[in-house]
Amino acid sequence: MKKIFTVLFIFFAASNISFSQEVTKIRGTVVDEKNKPLNGANLVIKGTIDGATTDDKGTFDFETDKTGAQTLIITAIDYTENNMQITPEPGKELILNIKMLKAEVKTDEILVTASSFTSGENSKVTLTPLEIVRIPGADADLYKAITTFPGSNQVDEGSRITVRGGDPDEVLTILDQATLYNPFIFDDTYNTSTYSTVDPWSLKGINFTSGGFSARFGNALSAVLDLKSYSMTRGKGVFAVLGIGSGALAGVYTDNSGKWGGTFSVNQSYLKPFFDLNGIAADYSKVPEAKGIGGTLSYKIAEGSYLKLYANYTGDKIGIRNNSPSFDGFFNSQSDQIFTNAKVSFAPSVTSSLNAGISYSIYDRKLNYGILDTRNKDVYSKFRTDFTQQVNNKIDINAGAEYEFNQSSISGVVPAFSFNLGTNAASYNVDTTISSGRIGEYVEAQMKLSDNFFIIPGIRSDYHTLSKKISIDPRLSMGYQLTKYNVLRGTVGMYHQYASLRSFEGTLNNDLQPEQAVHYILGYEFNKDGDIVVRVEGYYKDYSNLVVFDKTTGYNQSLGKGFAKGIDVFIKGKYKNKFTGWISYAYADSKRRQFDAQTETSANYDITHNLSVVASYNITDNITVGAIYKTSTGKPYTPVLS
């Protein structure tokens, strides 16, 4: 396995630079309603990146070259945003004493369903975005960071993840209502690690649910990674990142009125000099290369209403030598991916919100190894709308609908027998295209029946145009707050996922049932404001209608079944914004009859024991050190020697 490590970063930032103008020094304190200092409150002058974060004594200080009337925005978790008018004067000092008011507790404060790991502005977050980026060994990759959570495992050494004994394709990734089917570079490329294309810095919130997820998410059996980006950009700046093997340039702009803003990013790898230096370039016909360009454009239609456009292109190439029994040569891979998304969000009333989005993506991949020479092209498009109505302080109603279109085509030459890849091997030409649509709708209620007890009943239904099958999924989550920091949660629900388009190619009359899983989850959590978190959770998943190749008929049929059961444990500690560490342990037992298996046996990703220990320490605001230890015992196998 050859790995690429970026070990040196040089950061450049250019924004609002002044060489001769005098600045205003702004300092002071931020306290709560009881005059206690607030640690971690953020202050920024609107339309700039001039600002600071309070320390454990509630104090702050920074400089600005802005003059005249300005708006200082102060935010803190669990507190109402404070917009203060200030007038900086060059060469003078401005001293501020700021008091923050506690925010009104909303219904969703304890409505964190079972198996969820959240990141964002909620006071009960499991991990902050900065903690995720700083996880040692994750290379600031969101998916690799998630593998330090219980129940999730890394596939090979790439970014793809499996959850609780399920298949990687059973994990659904959502970004601002759009589905990301291939958010990776070097995906499934022989002997090369996979990295995700998701930028964690651009995310406002992250919700990873390893089971028992909401009725708003469909066509997924195991887990959901729900990502939300900022509706409007913040500040101005240009940033360059230079590393050994890669470089990137990014920028952000927000106009002074706060009406519109945009971002851009460009990245490119340059690995050949380092491969030459280490004498391994001869092992590659194409040295691994990755590139990307993208950006966003946001417009504030009105207060609380936004339009956001997103576009991104990523591409990669690699050609690596491989010696197989039938062919000694280079495995060549090239992929190009385009993703676009448009989202509009607004509030029809003071107690409701409406979000609508439309997305389109193309994933084009070419493979060549011996006689194998193929091109795969996948097209995805989706329209989705979600509506939330707050009936009162204790009940929210959520409803939505979506339509998704998938098309997959493959063309080229494939070997007649998979074990013979020689250039003169028997082969045949392929040129097929298959497509399908899916219509889904859901409704659920978030109900806080008392100060300590909530339930979330929901139901969704999906219709698959290719198989002409309908699925109906009733789901129920509930929780009881024993004390201020102690919560019991449970979930039971039905989940369906339609088989891949390639699975339908091996059927008679497209007759496949939607694959089904029933989740049973019960867990306990102690969460003291995110500083101390203890979770213990047990689960059982009952699978049915899995796709199996039936040797008696020669077709794919919905004859498979299986189960997954286990216990997840998560313990996290945090000390004065300096030290963060957690221990994650998962026990799982997963067996299935699926794909070519004719009997129920250990699943492909049956990882019995999985342990992760993560620790990081902030030496300064800019320097962090950390370490990670991982061990696991997986599915036993016997290596083939001859």
mmCIF file with all atom_site columns, N, CA and C in Angstrom, residues 3 30 41 43 128 132 141 143 224-226 249 257 297 346 372 440 445 508 519 550 562 567 569 586 641:
data_model
loop_
_atom_site.group_PDB
_atom_site.id
_atom_site.type_symbol
_atom_site.label_atom_id
_atom_site.label_alt_id
_atom_site.label_comp_id
_atom_site.label_asym_id
_atom_site.label_entity_id
_atom_site.label_seq_id
_atom_site.pdbx_PDB_ins_code
_atom_site.Cartn_x
_atom_site.Cartn_y
_atom_site.Cartn_z
_atom_site.occupancy
_atom_site.B_iso_or_equiv
_atom_site.pdbx_formal_charge
_atom_site.auth_seq_id
_atom_site.auth_comp_id
_atom_site.auth_asym_id
_atom_site.auth_atom_id
_atom_site.pdbx_PDB_model_num
ATOM 1  N N  . LYS A 1 3   ? 1.029   5.284   0.376   1.00 0.00 ? 3   LYS A N  1
ATOM 2  C CA . LYS A 1 3   ? 0.227   6.320   0.999   1.00 0.00 ? 3   LYS A CA 1
ATOM 3  C C  . LYS A 1 3   ? 0.838   7.687   0.715   1.00 0.00 ? 3   LYS A C  1
ATOM 4  N N  . VAL A 1 30  ? -17.127 39.535  28.284  1.00 0.00 ? 30  VAL A N  1
ATOM 5  C CA . VAL A 1 30  ? -18.473 39.055  27.978  1.00 0.00 ? 30  VAL A CA 1
ATOM 6  C C  . VAL A 1 30  ? -18.923 38.191  29.150  1.00 0.00 ? 30  VAL A C  1
ATOM 7  N N  . ALA A 1 41  ? -17.207 32.737  23.636  1.00 0.00 ? 41  ALA A N  1
ATOM 8  C CA . ALA A 1 41  ? -18.100 33.620  22.886  1.00 0.00 ? 41  ALA A CA 1
ATOM 9  C C  . ALA A 1 41  ? -17.338 34.212  21.695  1.00 0.00 ? 41  ALA A C  1
ATOM 10 N N  . LEU A 1 43  ? -16.850 37.119  18.729  1.00 0.00 ? 43  LEU A N  1
ATOM 11 C CA . LEU A 1 43  ? -17.132 38.503  18.398  1.00 0.00 ? 43  LEU A CA 1
ATOM 12 C C  . LEU A 1 43  ? -16.534 38.804  17.033  1.00 0.00 ? 43  LEU A C  1
ATOM 13 N N  . THR A 1 128 ? -17.338 19.313  18.275  1.00 0.00 ? 128 THR A N  1
ATOM 14 C CA . THR A 1 128 ? -17.392 20.556  17.517  1.00 0.00 ? 128 THR A CA 1
ATOM 15 C C  . THR A 1 128 ? -16.714 20.358  16.168  1.00 0.00 ? 128 THR A C  1
ATOM 16 N N  . ILE A 1 132 ? -13.418 17.833  15.063  1.00 0.00 ? 132 ILE A N  1
ATOM 17 C CA . ILE A 1 132 ? -13.445 16.843  13.987  1.00 0.00 ? 132 ILE A CA 1
ATOM 18 C C  . ILE A 1 132 ? -12.245 17.014  13.074  1.00 0.00 ? 132 ILE A C  1
ATOM 19 N N  . ASP A 1 141 ? -10.274 14.764  7.074   1.00 0.00 ? 141 ASP A N  1
ATOM 20 C CA . ASP A 1 141 ? -11.286 14.144  6.232   1.00 0.00 ? 141 ASP A CA 1
ATOM 21 C C  . ASP A 1 141 ? -12.478 13.759  7.101   1.00 0.00 ? 141 ASP A C  1
ATOM 22 N N  . TYR A 1 143 ? -15.098 11.786  6.697   1.00 0.00 ? 143 TYR A N  1
ATOM 23 C CA . TYR A 1 143 ? -15.476 10.376  6.787   1.00 0.00 ? 143 TYR A CA 1
ATOM 24 C C  . TYR A 1 143 ? -14.490 9.595   7.656   1.00 0.00 ? 143 TYR A C  1
ATOM 25 N N  . VAL A 1 224 ? -27.135 7.670   8.164   1.00 0.00 ? 224 VAL A N  1
ATOM 26 C CA . VAL A 1 224 ? -27.284 8.918   7.422   1.00 0.00 ? 224 VAL A CA 1
ATOM 27 C C  . VAL A 1 224 ? -26.263 9.929   7.936   1.00 0.00 ? 224 VAL A C  1
ATOM 28 N N  . LEU A 1 225 ? -25.555 10.556  7.004   1.00 0.00 ? 225 LEU A N  1
ATOM 29 C CA . LEU A 1 225 ? -24.678 11.675  7.317   1.00 0.00 ? 225 LEU A CA 1
ATOM 30 C C  . LEU A 1 225 ? -25.319 12.919  6.713   1.00 0.00 ? 225 LEU A C  1
ATOM 31 N N  . ASP A 1 226 ? -25.923 13.744  7.568   1.00 0.00 ? 226 ASP A N  1
ATOM 32 C CA . ASP A 1 226 ? -26.668 14.928  7.139   1.00 0.00 ? 226 ASP A CA 1
ATOM 33 C C  . ASP A 1 226 ? -25.789 16.158  7.354   1.00 0.00 ? 226 ASP A C  1
ATOM 34 N N  . LEU A 1 249 ? -5.956  27.045  -3.154  1.00 0.00 ? 249 LEU A N  1
ATOM 35 C CA . LEU A 1 249 ? -6.243  28.463  -2.998  1.00 0.00 ? 249 LEU A CA 1
ATOM 36 C C  . LEU A 1 249 ? -7.744  28.602  -2.786  1.00 0.00 ? 249 LEU A C  1
ATOM 37 N N  . SER A 1 257 ? -23.176 45.035  3.136   1.00 0.00 ? 257 SER A N  1
ATOM 38 C CA . SER A 1 257 ? -24.591 45.043  3.516   1.00 0.00 ? 257 SER A CA 1
ATOM 39 C C  . SER A 1 257 ? -25.070 43.681  3.993   1.00 0.00 ? 257 SER A C  1
ATOM 40 N N  . LEU A 1 297 ? -22.390 30.743  -4.280  1.00 0.00 ? 297 LEU A N  1
ATOM 41 C CA . LEU A 1 297 ? -22.907 32.106  -4.386  1.00 0.00 ? 297 LEU A CA 1
ATOM 42 C C  . LEU A 1 297 ? -24.179 32.178  -3.561  1.00 0.00 ? 297 LEU A C  1
ATOM 43 N N  . PHE A 1 346 ? -36.781 29.950  3.167   1.00 0.00 ? 346 PHE A N  1
ATOM 44 C CA . PHE A 1 346 ? -37.458 31.139  3.665   1.00 0.00 ? 346 PHE A CA 1
ATOM 45 C C  . PHE A 1 346 ? -38.474 30.732  4.716   1.00 0.00 ? 346 PHE A C  1
ATOM 46 N N  . LEU A 1 372 ? -9.556  -5.711  -19.718 1.00 0.00 ? 372 LEU A N  1
ATOM 47 C CA . LEU A 1 372 ? -10.636 -4.869  -19.181 1.00 0.00 ? 372 LEU A CA 1
ATOM 48 C C  . LEU A 1 372 ? -10.430 -3.415  -19.610 1.00 0.00 ? 372 LEU A C  1
ATOM 49 N N  . GLY A 1 440 ? -40.596 10.052  -3.115  1.00 0.00 ? 440 GLY A N  1
ATOM 50 C CA . GLY A 1 440 ? -40.713 9.827   -1.680  1.00 0.00 ? 440 GLY A CA 1
ATOM 51 C C  . GLY A 1 440 ? -41.422 10.975  -0.988  1.00 0.00 ? 440 GLY A C  1
ATOM 52 N N  . ALA A 1 445 ? -43.869 14.168  13.536  1.00 0.00 ? 445 ALA A N  1
ATOM 53 C CA . ALA A 1 445 ? -44.147 15.165  14.570  1.00 0.00 ? 445 ALA A CA 1
ATOM 54 C C  . ALA A 1 445 ? -43.103 15.045  15.671  1.00 0.00 ? 445 ALA A C  1
ATOM 55 N N  . LEU A 1 508 ? -35.086 -10.836 -13.862 1.00 0.00 ? 508 LEU A N  1
ATOM 56 C CA . LEU A 1 508 ? -36.110 -11.131 -14.843 1.00 0.00 ? 508 LEU A CA 1
ATOM 57 C C  . LEU A 1 508 ? -37.274 -10.181 -14.597 1.00 0.00 ? 508 LEU A C  1
ATOM 58 N N  . HIS A 1 519 ? -35.016 -1.619  12.657  1.00 0.00 ? 519 HIS A N  1
ATOM 59 C CA . HIS A 1 519 ? -34.069 -1.216  13.698  1.00 0.00 ? 519 HIS A CA 1
ATOM 60 C C  . HIS A 1 519 ? -34.739 -1.209  15.068  1.00 0.00 ? 519 HIS A C  1
ATOM 61 N N  . ASP A 1 550 ? -29.361 -16.189 -7.392  1.00 0.00 ? 550 ASP A N  1
ATOM 62 C CA . ASP A 1 550 ? -29.930 -17.530 -7.240  1.00 0.00 ? 550 ASP A CA 1
ATOM 63 C C  . ASP A 1 550 ? -29.351 -18.444 -8.319  1.00 0.00 ? 550 ASP A C  1
ATOM 64 N N  . GLY A 1 562 ? -30.776 -11.532 7.012   1.00 0.00 ? 562 GLY A N  1
ATOM 65 C CA . GLY A 1 562 ? -29.657 -11.446 7.933   1.00 0.00 ? 562 GLY A CA 1
ATOM 66 C C  . GLY A 1 562 ? -30.004 -10.624 9.148   1.00 0.00 ? 562 GLY A C  1
ATOM 67 N N  . ILE A 1 567 ? -23.338 -3.654  20.722  1.00 0.00 ? 567 ILE A N  1
ATOM 68 C CA . ILE A 1 567 ? -23.344 -2.617  21.751  1.00 0.00 ? 567 ILE A CA 1
ATOM 69 C C  . ILE A 1 567 ? -22.284 -1.592  21.395  1.00 0.00 ? 567 ILE A C  1
ATOM 70 N N  . VAL A 1 569 ? -20.217 1.922   22.788  1.00 0.00 ? 569 VAL A N  1
ATOM 71 C CA . VAL A 1 569 ? -19.862 2.702   23.973  1.00 0.00 ? 569 VAL A CA 1
ATOM 72 C C  . VAL A 1 569 ? -19.020 3.900   23.529  1.00 0.00 ? 569 VAL A C  1
ATOM 73 N N  . ALA A 1 586 ? -16.958 -0.663  20.068  1.00 0.00 ? 586 ALA A N  1
ATOM 74 C CA . ALA A 1 586 ? -18.149 -1.265  19.484  1.00 0.00 ? 586 ALA A CA 1
ATOM 75 C C  . ALA A 1 586 ? -17.984 -2.776  19.402  1.00 0.00 ? 586 ALA A C  1
ATOM 76 N N  . LEU A 1 641 ? -2.691  -19.202 -0.894  1.00 0.00 ? 641 LEU A N  1
ATOM 77 C CA . LEU A 1 641 ? -1.252  -19.297 -1.142  1.00 0.00 ? 641 LEU A CA 1
ATOM 78 C C  . LEU A 1 641 ? -0.950  -19.785 -2.552  1.00 0.00 ? 641 LEU A C  1
#
